[in-house]
Coordinates of C-alpha atoms and ligand atoms in Angstrom, one line a residue:
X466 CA 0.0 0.0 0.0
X467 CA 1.2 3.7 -0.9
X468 CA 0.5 6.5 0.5
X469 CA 1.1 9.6 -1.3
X470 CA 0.6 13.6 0.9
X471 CA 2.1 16.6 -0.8
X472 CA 4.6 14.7 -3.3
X473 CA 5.5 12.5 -0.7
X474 CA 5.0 8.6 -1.5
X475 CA 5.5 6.2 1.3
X476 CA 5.0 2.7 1.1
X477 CA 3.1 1.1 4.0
X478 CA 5.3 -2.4 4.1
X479 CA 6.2 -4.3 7.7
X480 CA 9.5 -5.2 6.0
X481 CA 12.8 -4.9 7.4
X482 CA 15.1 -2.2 6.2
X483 CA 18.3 -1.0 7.0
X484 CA 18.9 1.6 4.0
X485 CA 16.6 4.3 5.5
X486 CA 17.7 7.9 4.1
X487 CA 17.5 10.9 6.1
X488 CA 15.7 12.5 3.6
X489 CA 12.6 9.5 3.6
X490 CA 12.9 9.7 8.1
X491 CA 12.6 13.3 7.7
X492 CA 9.3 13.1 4.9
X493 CA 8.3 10.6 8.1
X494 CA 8.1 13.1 10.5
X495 CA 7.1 15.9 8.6
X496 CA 3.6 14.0 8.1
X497 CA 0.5 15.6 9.0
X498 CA -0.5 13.8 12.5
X499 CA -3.1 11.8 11.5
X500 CA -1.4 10.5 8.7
X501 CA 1.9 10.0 10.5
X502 CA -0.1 8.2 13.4
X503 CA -2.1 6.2 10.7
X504 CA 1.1 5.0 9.3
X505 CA 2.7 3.7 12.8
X506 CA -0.5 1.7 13.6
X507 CA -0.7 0.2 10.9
X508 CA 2.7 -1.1 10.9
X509 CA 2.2 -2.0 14.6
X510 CA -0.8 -4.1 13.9
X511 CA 1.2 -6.0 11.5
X512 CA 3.8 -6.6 13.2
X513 CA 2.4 -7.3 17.3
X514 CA -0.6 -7.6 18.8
X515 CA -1.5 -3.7 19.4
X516 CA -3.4 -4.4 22.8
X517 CA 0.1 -5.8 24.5
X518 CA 2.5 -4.0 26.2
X519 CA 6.0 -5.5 27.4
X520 CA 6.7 -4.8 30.9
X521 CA 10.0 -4.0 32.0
X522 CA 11.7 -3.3 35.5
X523 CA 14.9 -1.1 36.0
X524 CA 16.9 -1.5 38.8
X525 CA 20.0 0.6 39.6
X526 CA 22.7 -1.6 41.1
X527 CA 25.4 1.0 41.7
X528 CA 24.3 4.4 41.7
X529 CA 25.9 7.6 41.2
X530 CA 29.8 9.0 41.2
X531 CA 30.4 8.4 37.3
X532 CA 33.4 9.6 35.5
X533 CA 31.3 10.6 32.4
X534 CA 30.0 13.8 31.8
X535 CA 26.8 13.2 30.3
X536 CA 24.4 16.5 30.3
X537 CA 21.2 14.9 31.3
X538 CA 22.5 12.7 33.9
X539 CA 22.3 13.2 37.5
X540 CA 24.6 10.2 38.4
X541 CA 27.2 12.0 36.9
X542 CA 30.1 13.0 39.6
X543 CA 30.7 16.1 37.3
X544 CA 27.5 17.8 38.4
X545 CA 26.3 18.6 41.6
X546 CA 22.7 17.3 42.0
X547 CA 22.3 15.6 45.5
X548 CA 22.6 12.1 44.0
X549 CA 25.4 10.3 46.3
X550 CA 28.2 7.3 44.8
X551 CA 27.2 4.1 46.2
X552 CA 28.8 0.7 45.7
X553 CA 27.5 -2.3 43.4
X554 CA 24.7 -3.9 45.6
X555 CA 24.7 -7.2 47.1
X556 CA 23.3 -10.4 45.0
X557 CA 20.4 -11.0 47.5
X558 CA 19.3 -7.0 47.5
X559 CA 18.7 -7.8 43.7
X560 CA 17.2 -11.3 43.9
X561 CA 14.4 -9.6 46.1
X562 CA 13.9 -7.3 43.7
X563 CA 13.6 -9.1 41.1
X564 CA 11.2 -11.1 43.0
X565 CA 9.2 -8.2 43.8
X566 CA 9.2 -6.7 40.1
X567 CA 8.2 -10.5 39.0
X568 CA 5.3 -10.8 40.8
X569 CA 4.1 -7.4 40.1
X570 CA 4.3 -8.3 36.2
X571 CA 7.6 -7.7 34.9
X572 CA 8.5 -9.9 32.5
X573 CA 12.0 -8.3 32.3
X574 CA 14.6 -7.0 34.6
X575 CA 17.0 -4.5 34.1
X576 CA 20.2 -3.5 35.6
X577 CA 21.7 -0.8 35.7
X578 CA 25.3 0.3 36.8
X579 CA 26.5 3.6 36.3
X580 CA 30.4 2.9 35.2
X581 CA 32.4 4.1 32.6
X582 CA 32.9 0.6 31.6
X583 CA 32.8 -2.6 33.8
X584 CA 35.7 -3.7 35.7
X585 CA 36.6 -7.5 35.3
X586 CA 35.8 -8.0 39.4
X587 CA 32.7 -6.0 38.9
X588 CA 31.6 -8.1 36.3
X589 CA 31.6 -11.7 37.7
X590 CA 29.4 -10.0 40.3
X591 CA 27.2 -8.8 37.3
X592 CA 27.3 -12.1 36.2
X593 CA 25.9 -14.2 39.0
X594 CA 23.0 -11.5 39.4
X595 CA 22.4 -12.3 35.7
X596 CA 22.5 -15.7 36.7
X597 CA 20.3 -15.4 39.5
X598 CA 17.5 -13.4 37.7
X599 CA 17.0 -15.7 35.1
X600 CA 16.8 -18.9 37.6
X601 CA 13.5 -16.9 38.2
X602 CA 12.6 -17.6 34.9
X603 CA 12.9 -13.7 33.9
X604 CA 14.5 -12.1 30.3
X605 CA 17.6 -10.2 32.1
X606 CA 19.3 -7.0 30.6
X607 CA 21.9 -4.9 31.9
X608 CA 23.3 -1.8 30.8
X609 CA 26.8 -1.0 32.5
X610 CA 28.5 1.4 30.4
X611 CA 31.2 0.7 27.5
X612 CA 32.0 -3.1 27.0
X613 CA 35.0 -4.7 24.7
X614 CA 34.4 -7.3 22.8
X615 CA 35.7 -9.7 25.7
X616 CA 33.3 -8.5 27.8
X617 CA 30.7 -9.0 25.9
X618 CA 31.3 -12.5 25.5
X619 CA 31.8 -13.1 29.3
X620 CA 28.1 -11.7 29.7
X621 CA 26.6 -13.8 27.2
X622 CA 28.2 -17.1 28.4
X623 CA 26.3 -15.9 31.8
X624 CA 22.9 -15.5 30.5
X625 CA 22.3 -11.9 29.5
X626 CA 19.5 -11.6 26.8
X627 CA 19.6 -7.8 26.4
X628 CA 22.6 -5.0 26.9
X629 CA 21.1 -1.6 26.6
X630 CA 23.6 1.0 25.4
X631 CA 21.6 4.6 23.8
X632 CA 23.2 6.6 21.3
X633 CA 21.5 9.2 23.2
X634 CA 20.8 11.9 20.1
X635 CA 22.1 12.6 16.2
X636 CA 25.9 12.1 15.7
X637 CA 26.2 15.9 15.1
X638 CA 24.7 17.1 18.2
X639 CA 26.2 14.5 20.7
X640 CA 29.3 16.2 21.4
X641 CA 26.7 19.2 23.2
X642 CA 25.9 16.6 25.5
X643 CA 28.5 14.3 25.9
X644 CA 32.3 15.0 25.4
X645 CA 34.1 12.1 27.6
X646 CA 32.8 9.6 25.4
X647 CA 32.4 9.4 21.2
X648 CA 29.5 8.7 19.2
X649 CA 31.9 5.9 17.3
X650 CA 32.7 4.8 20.7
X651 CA 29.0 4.0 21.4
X652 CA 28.7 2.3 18.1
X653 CA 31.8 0.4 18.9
X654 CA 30.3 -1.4 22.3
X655 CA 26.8 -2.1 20.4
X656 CA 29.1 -4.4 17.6
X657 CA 30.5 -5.9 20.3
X658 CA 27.1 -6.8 22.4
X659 CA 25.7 -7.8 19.1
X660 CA 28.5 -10.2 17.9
X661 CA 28.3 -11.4 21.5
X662 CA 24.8 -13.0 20.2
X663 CA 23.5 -10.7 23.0
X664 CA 20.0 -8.9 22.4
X665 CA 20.6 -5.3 21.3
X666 CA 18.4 -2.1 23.6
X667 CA 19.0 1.0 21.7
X668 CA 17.7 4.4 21.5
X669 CA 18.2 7.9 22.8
X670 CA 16.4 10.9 24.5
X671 CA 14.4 13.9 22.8
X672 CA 13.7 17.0 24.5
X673 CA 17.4 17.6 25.4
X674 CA 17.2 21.2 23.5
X675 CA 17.7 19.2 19.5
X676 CA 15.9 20.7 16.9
X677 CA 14.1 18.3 14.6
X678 CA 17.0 17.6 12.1
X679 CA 18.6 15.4 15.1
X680 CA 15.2 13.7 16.1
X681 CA 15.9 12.8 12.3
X682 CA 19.4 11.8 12.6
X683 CA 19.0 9.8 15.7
X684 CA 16.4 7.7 14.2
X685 CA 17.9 7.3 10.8
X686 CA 21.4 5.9 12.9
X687 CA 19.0 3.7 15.0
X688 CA 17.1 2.0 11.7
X689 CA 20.3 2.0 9.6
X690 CA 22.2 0.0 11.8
X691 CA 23.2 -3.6 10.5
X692 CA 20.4 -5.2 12.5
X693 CA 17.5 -2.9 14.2
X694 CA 17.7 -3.3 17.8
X695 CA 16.0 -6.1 19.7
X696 CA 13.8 -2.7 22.0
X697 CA 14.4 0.9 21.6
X698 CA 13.7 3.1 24.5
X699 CA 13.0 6.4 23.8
X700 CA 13.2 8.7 26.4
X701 CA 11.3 11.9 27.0
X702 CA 14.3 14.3 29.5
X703 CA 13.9 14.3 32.9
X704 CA 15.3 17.8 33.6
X705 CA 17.1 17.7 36.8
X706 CA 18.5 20.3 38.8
X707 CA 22.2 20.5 38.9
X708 CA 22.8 19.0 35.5
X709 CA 23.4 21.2 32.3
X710 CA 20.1 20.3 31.0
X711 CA 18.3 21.4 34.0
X712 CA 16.7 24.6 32.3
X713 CA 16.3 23.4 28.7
X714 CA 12.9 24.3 26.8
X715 CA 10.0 21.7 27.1
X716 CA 9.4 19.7 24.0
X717 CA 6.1 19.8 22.9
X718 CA 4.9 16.2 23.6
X719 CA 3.3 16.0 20.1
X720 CA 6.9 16.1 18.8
X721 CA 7.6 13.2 21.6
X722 CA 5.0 11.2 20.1
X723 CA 6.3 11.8 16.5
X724 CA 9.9 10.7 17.5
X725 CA 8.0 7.1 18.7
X726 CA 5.6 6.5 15.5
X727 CA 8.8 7.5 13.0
X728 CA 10.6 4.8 15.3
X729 CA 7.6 2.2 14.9
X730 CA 7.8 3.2 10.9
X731 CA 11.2 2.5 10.5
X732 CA 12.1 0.0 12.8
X733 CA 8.7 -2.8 12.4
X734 CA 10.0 -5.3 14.6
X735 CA 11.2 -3.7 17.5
X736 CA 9.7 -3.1 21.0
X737 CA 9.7 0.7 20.8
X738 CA 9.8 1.3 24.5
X739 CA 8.1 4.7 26.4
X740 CA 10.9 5.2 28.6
X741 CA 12.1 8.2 31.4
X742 CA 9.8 11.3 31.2
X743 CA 6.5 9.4 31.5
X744 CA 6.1 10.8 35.4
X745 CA 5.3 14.1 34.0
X746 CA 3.3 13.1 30.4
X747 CA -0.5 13.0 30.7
X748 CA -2.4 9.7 30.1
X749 CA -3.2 11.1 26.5
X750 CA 0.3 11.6 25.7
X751 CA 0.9 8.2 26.8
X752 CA -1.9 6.9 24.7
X753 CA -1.3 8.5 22.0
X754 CA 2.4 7.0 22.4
X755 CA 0.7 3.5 21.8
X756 CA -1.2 4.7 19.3
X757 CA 2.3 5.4 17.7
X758 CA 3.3 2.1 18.4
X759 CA 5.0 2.1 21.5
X760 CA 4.8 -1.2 23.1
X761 CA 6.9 -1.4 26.0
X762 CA 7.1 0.6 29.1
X763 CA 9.1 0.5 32.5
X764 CA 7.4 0.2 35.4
X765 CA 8.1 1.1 39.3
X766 CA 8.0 3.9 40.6
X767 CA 12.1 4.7 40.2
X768 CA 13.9 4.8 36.8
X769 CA 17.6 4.6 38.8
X770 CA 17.5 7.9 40.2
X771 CA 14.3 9.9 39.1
X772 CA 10.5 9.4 39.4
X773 CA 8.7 7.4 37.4
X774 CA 4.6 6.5 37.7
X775 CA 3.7 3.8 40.5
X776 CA 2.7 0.5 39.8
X777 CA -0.8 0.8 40.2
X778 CA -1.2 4.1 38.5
X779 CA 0.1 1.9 35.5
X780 CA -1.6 -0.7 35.8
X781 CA -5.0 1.9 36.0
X782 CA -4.0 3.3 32.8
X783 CA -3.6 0.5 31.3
X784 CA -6.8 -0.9 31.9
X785 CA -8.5 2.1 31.0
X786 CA -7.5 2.0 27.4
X787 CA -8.0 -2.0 27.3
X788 CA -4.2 -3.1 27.1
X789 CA -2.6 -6.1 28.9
X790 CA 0.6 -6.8 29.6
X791 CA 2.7 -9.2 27.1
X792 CA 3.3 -12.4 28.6
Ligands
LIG1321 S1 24.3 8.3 31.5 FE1 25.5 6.6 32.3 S2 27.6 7.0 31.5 FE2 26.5 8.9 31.4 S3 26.9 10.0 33.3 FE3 25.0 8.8 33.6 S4 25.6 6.9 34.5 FE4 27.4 7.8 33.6

């Protein structure tokens, strides 16, 4: 099926691609709403069942006091914002949790360390939490920073199904928010996680002061990638006070929405997940985010350090528009 708006023909297809231009991402989100929105669900609905929605837990398991500089991120030691370096947790602090996230519906459960990179002690301890969550008979994914290729492969011969590593925003306008770290660097760990035969988690943040052209770029980098990623999260900021990004403008959450149906378009397969940011979107953002094709969310009321909606505020909005969590 083709769809044709002011000289601009798009076919409607669920089929992979990886050759996405900018210039075809950019026609995506220049759409009229309706038609943009139209577009997404219909490539949702051919793809997954459009009434499920992945559940996902995060758990921080060694906050704060990172070397990295990253502008939105209050764990970073650069920037002063009350958030205090604690060591990796203990195995059983995480087995409860996991536990706890497990009963309340989580089908997956994430860990998060915020490192630079892993050190090789830090990892074994990684590794038996990887070990342990899955003896629950839980999908495991961990995201600890930069990983060679080595370390890849330890975490896979452990368990891990997913590594999540964001590119965080367009090549051009990463170095404005991170300069301690490349873009190719990035790049460099995700080819390592996926040779590792581990499950790639992907995607970046909007509303960190980008114009549209790098909402473009991001995307096009995400869908032109050798293989889509296995989830991309797509995170709405979480201004907090003390980082750089504290006093940025609010993005319009239409333009959030966009970001997630030209995701859905352009990336069929993948769970597109509503990540950070949700605390403060209304219930029509986040149903219109479905409507886009979103079809994952975290859940709990922490994402590592800042707010995120409670469990059963969730689970209310969720039955309110008919949807039920994927098994
Ligand atoms: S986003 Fe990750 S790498 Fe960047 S400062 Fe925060 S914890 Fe460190």
């Amino acid at each position: 099926m083709s769809l044709s708006h002011d000289g601009v023909s798009l076919t409607v297809t669920s089929l992979h691609r990886h050759d996405w231009r900018r210039d075809e991402v950019r026609a995506l989100f220049m759409l009229p709403f309706t038609e943009l929105m139209f577009r997404a669900a219909q490539v949702h609905r051919a793809n997954f069942d459009p009434t499920e929605v992945q559940i996902s837990t995060l758990l921080s398991i060694k906050t704060g006091g990172c070397p990295e500089d990253c502008a939105y991120c209050p764990q970073s030691a650069k920037f002063e914002t009350g958030v205090k370096a604690e060591k990796l947790i203990d195995l059983e602090s995480v087995l409860a949790e996991a536990r706890a996230a497990k009963a309340g519906g989580a089908s997956r459960f994430c860990m998060g360390a915020a490192w630079r990179s892993p050190k090789d002690r830090d990892l074994e301890r990684v590794c038996a939490m990887v070990e342990g969550v899955k003896a629950l008979g839980m999908e495991t994914c961990a995201t600890l920073g930069m990983l060679t290729d080595a370390q890849a492969r330890q975490l896979k011969s452990c368990g891990l199904d997913y590594y999540n590593h964001n590119l965080d925003t367009s090549p051009e306008y990463y170095g404005d928010i991170i300069t301690t770290r490349t873009y190719q660097d990035r790049l460099d760990t995700l080819e390592h996680v996926r040779a590792a035969g581990i499950n790639v988690c992907c995607g970046g943040i909007v509303g960190m002061g980008e114009n549209l052209e790098d909402r473009v770029g991001m995307v096009t980098t995400l869908a032109t990638l050798p293989v889509h990623p296995e989830s991309v999260p797509i995170n709405m900021l979480v201004r907090v006070e003390g980082t750089p990004l504290a006093g940025v403008a609010t993005l319009d959450p239409i333009d959030f929405v966009r970001t997630i149906a030209v995701a859905r378009i352009t990336m069929p397969m993948s769970m597109v997940r509503l990540s950070a940011g949700r605390e403060d979107m209304s219930e029509e953002t986040q149903a219109l985010c479905f409507l886009a094709g979103a079809n994952s969310i975290f859940y709990g009321p922490k994402l590592l350090t800042t707010p995120n909606p409670g469990r059963d505020r969730d689970l209310a909005l969720l039955d309110k528009l008919g949807l039920r969590p994927m098994d």
